[in-house]
């Protein structure tokens, strides 16, 4: 297959990229921030060229791309590999990468070393870590090391075992107050934005009103400063029941399945490839072969 690149795959000059201050300005101007996950070069090109503000290389890739049962087995190397591919595609969006489970839990020293790899080796502009006020100290350490951090509270998939499953968080008064305090602690620690996942709309609205950093919601209602969805959810490519909060904008599974079936049928019926899709010998080589054939027969 020959592919004509529309533009070179080099990283975009930094001055043309969306910055954390541009995202903050959007919050101040009350302009909604759009965010989407991407895990490879083509999906990142599509997301970036659609003008989406933030591209997140989420560790959800463990489930939607690598086929793991949850996000826990995702490794640092897998995240770095996919982040590099996405970074080669993104020219405008702000690029955030998830630090996977285990890469920031053992020691602050390891976390900083791992966080630096996302910025230095993989081209991310910030990393995202899950957890509330207990992560405050680590956010400070990463920020001091010039690793900008996006926080993530509420339904945090890396805590699936301690949460007892994927459940909406913050529904009791105590949990509401705990998550509000988490948001405040993370902001004070220096996060540049906060993902709010799987929490009641009212709680997300209150955190958004009280925080001076942008909030990005997923399953957190419309009052957040921005919204994020998982690429494969948007295109019905997860082979599972969609969550209540996710909206399918296209049926990618049906689209791909129909194209693949037509391809299989064409191959089976010898309709693919046709002559126009085939290469030919130059006329003089054909003529030489034809001239040689009678001699070959005689011998
Ligand atoms: O991993 C991911 O895709 C995420 C988003 C759902 C926010 O963390």
XYZ file of C-alpha atoms and ligand atoms in Angstrom:
307
model
C 0.000 0.000 0.000
C 1.395 3.402 -0.860
C 0.555 6.192 1.545
C 1.244 9.814 0.724
C 1.893 11.627 3.987
C -0.056 14.888 4.189
C 2.740 16.315 6.285
C 5.904 15.018 7.943
C 5.487 13.053 11.160
C 7.772 15.374 13.119
C 6.620 16.833 16.427
C 4.923 20.228 16.159
C 6.811 23.354 17.138
C 5.947 23.989 20.758
C 4.647 27.548 20.188
C 1.787 26.255 18.005
C 0.647 23.753 20.601
C -2.184 24.183 23.068
C -0.687 24.982 26.463
C -1.907 24.602 30.025
C -2.367 28.396 30.175
C -4.585 28.251 27.061
C -6.730 25.648 28.828
C -6.927 27.825 31.918
C -7.930 30.794 29.770
C -10.754 28.695 28.310
C -12.078 28.116 31.816
C -11.872 31.836 32.587
C -13.647 32.649 29.305
C -16.242 29.936 29.992
C -15.396 28.202 26.747
C -15.875 24.424 27.004
C -12.722 22.307 26.665
C -12.929 19.203 24.458
C -10.778 16.182 25.251
C -10.521 12.705 23.774
C -8.316 9.675 24.262
C -6.056 8.383 21.487
C -3.606 5.523 21.547
C -1.918 5.383 18.159
C -0.884 7.515 15.195
C -4.105 7.349 13.086
C -6.516 7.921 15.977
C -4.347 10.794 17.250
C -4.260 12.391 13.778
C -8.051 12.229 13.574
C -8.559 13.653 17.052
C -5.992 16.415 16.590
C -7.254 17.407 13.141
C -10.818 17.597 14.527
C -9.574 20.515 16.648
C -9.971 18.772 20.008
C -8.129 20.639 22.784
C -6.653 17.771 24.806
C -5.469 14.339 23.671
C -5.096 11.859 26.512
C -3.142 8.660 26.063
C -5.263 6.949 28.692
C -4.348 3.710 30.379
C -7.820 2.668 29.199
C -5.733 1.475 26.252
C -5.175 -1.637 28.352
C -8.834 -2.548 27.875
C -9.800 -1.011 24.530
C -6.584 -1.681 22.588
C -4.664 -4.435 24.387
C -7.611 -6.551 25.544
C -6.773 -6.640 29.266
C -9.623 -7.064 31.734
C -8.849 -3.765 33.477
C -6.158 -1.067 33.494
C -3.993 -2.654 36.192
C -1.679 -4.774 33.976
C -0.708 -1.827 31.732
C 3.045 -1.297 31.925
C 5.166 1.815 31.811
C 6.753 0.598 28.553
C 3.328 0.122 26.941
C 2.276 3.635 27.933
C 5.516 5.148 26.667
C 5.274 3.228 23.375
C 1.718 4.441 22.686
C 2.473 7.981 23.869
C 5.358 8.227 21.387
C 3.064 7.149 18.527
C 0.440 9.719 19.545
C 3.051 12.460 19.974
C 4.206 11.915 16.389
C 0.672 12.744 15.225
C -0.400 15.600 17.495
C 0.339 19.119 16.317
C -2.196 21.296 18.114
C -3.760 19.532 21.082
C -2.360 19.477 24.614
C -0.930 15.995 25.080
C -1.427 14.215 28.409
C -0.302 10.669 29.212
C -1.562 8.447 31.994
C 1.001 7.113 34.422
C 0.047 3.449 34.739
C -0.723 1.550 37.933
C 2.486 0.844 39.834
C 4.550 3.532 38.122
C 3.943 6.163 40.828
C 2.870 4.091 43.828
C 6.134 2.681 45.222
C 8.248 5.790 45.824
C 8.285 9.465 44.878
C 11.776 8.981 43.438
C 10.542 6.300 41.001
C 7.431 8.334 40.217
C 9.486 11.403 39.289
C 11.878 9.321 37.188
C 8.935 7.682 35.387
C 7.079 10.974 34.984
C 10.144 12.583 33.420
C 10.265 9.799 30.814
C 6.789 10.748 29.551
C 7.908 14.332 28.968
C 11.476 13.758 27.815
C 11.245 10.504 25.848
C 7.607 10.301 24.777
C 6.637 13.920 24.056
C 3.796 14.361 26.576
C 3.128 17.850 27.956
C 1.723 16.531 31.239
C 1.074 13.259 33.036
C -2.145 12.198 34.743
C -2.229 10.341 38.041
C -5.240 8.972 39.889
C -6.102 9.665 43.528
C -7.082 12.421 45.957
C -5.348 14.337 48.725
C -2.974 11.422 49.437
C -1.298 12.298 46.122
C -0.686 15.929 47.152
C 2.952 15.392 48.119
C 3.670 13.504 44.899
C 2.024 16.200 42.769
C 4.380 18.725 44.414
C 7.428 16.530 43.739
C 6.496 16.001 40.090
C 5.691 19.679 39.576
C 9.028 20.710 41.140
C 10.697 18.344 38.648
C 8.961 20.187 35.756
C 6.477 17.392 35.174
C 3.048 19.061 34.937
C 0.351 16.912 36.516
C -3.341 16.416 35.751
C -5.267 14.939 38.704
C -8.040 12.352 38.426
C -10.600 11.771 41.187
C -13.970 10.067 41.637
C -14.245 6.723 39.886
C -10.547 5.983 39.502
C -10.196 2.731 37.513
C -6.781 1.891 39.009
C -8.603 1.568 42.380
C -11.092 -0.968 40.998
C -10.327 -3.479 43.764
C -10.489 -1.008 46.648
C -13.695 0.537 45.219
C -15.237 -2.952 44.896
C -15.958 -2.474 41.175
C -16.657 0.433 38.864
C -19.173 2.434 40.907
C -20.260 6.062 40.858
C -18.401 7.810 43.688
C -19.309 10.711 45.961
C -22.979 9.897 46.495
C -23.071 10.061 50.307
C -22.562 13.324 52.197
C -19.260 12.048 53.599
C -18.013 10.995 50.150
C -19.193 14.329 48.672
C -17.141 16.197 51.269
C -14.130 13.903 50.854
C -14.032 14.410 47.089
C -14.497 18.181 47.457
C -11.523 18.200 49.863
C -9.522 16.021 47.429
C -10.104 18.509 44.618
C -8.991 21.401 46.804
C -5.895 19.540 48.042
C -4.839 18.636 44.484
C -5.328 22.186 43.285
C -3.211 23.482 46.187
C -0.555 20.876 45.345
C -0.300 22.268 41.815
C -2.301 20.105 39.371
C -2.953 21.972 36.132
C -6.349 20.330 35.537
C -8.568 17.765 37.190
C -10.414 14.840 35.621
C -13.691 14.126 37.417
C -14.943 10.649 36.603
C -18.167 8.923 37.606
C -19.488 11.391 40.174
C -22.890 13.075 40.592
C -23.458 16.129 38.430
C -24.097 18.320 41.490
C -20.727 17.424 43.037
C -18.864 18.031 39.753
C -20.613 21.400 39.392
C -19.594 22.409 42.911
C -15.944 21.323 42.413
C -15.858 23.171 39.077
C -17.203 26.346 40.685
C -14.731 26.203 43.572
C -11.602 25.243 41.616
C -9.579 27.773 39.682
C -8.111 25.033 37.459
C -10.122 23.428 34.618
C -12.186 20.338 35.416
C -12.632 17.728 32.701
C -15.590 15.437 33.229
C -16.430 11.911 32.174
C -19.700 10.737 33.636
C -19.727 13.907 35.744
C -22.423 16.004 34.074
C -22.389 19.063 31.844
C -21.163 21.730 34.292
C -17.506 20.649 34.117
C -15.170 23.003 32.247
C -14.548 20.270 29.677
C -15.571 16.775 28.661
C -13.557 13.707 27.750
C -14.621 10.428 26.176
C -12.748 7.263 25.277
C -12.170 7.081 21.497
C -13.422 3.491 21.245
C -16.619 4.347 23.168
C -17.390 7.203 20.774
C -17.048 4.818 17.799
C -18.669 1.716 19.334
C -15.437 -0.238 19.170
C -15.352 -1.723 22.677
C -17.410 -4.884 22.048
C -19.234 -4.213 25.321
C -22.295 -2.443 26.660
C -21.709 1.339 26.637
C -21.768 3.165 29.981
C -24.723 5.488 30.630
C -22.549 8.593 30.275
C -20.917 7.714 26.970
C -22.506 8.774 23.695
C -21.803 6.838 20.493
C -21.296 9.240 17.611
C -20.745 6.559 14.982
C -21.055 2.812 14.672
C -17.433 2.016 13.893
C -17.923 -1.701 14.553
C -20.683 -1.973 11.911
C -18.674 0.200 9.487
C -15.527 -1.929 9.774
C -17.455 -5.227 9.833
C -19.265 -4.399 6.587
C -16.049 -3.309 4.827
C -14.224 -6.446 6.004
C -17.082 -8.715 4.837
C -17.090 -7.049 1.394
C -13.316 -7.510 1.176
C -13.570 -11.182 2.159
C -16.391 -11.730 -0.393
C -14.392 -9.985 -3.153
C -11.312 -12.130 -2.457
C -13.392 -15.316 -2.321
C -15.145 -14.457 -5.617
C -11.840 -13.369 -7.257
C -13.156 -9.809 -7.664
C -10.156 -8.424 -5.796
C -7.663 -7.412 -7.048
C -8.705 -6.388 -10.556
C -6.401 -5.484 -13.429
C -6.226 -1.798 -12.479
C -5.040 -2.840 -9.033
C -2.240 -5.007 -10.500
C 1.286 -4.186 -11.670
C 2.330 -5.102 -15.246
C 5.582 -6.067 -16.888
C 6.952 -3.444 -19.326
C 5.875 -4.083 -22.934
C 9.412 -4.963 -24.110
C 9.860 -7.533 -21.342
C 6.535 -9.102 -22.234
C 7.551 -9.201 -25.908
C 10.901 -10.796 -25.034
C 9.178 -13.425 -22.931
C 6.728 -14.195 -25.723
C 9.565 -14.446 -28.254
C 11.459 -16.786 -25.931
C 8.540 -19.099 -25.319
C 8.598 -21.031 -28.660
C 12.362 -21.645 -28.137
C 11.671 -22.833 -24.620
C 8.990 -25.201 -25.992
C 11.373 -26.598 -28.633
C 14.045 -27.312 -26.011
O -7.646 6.075 30.838
C -8.485 6.883 30.428
O -8.947 6.807 29.287
C -8.940 7.927 31.339
C -10.103 8.753 30.911
C -11.333 7.944 30.993
C -10.222 10.007 31.679
O -8.393 8.079 32.370
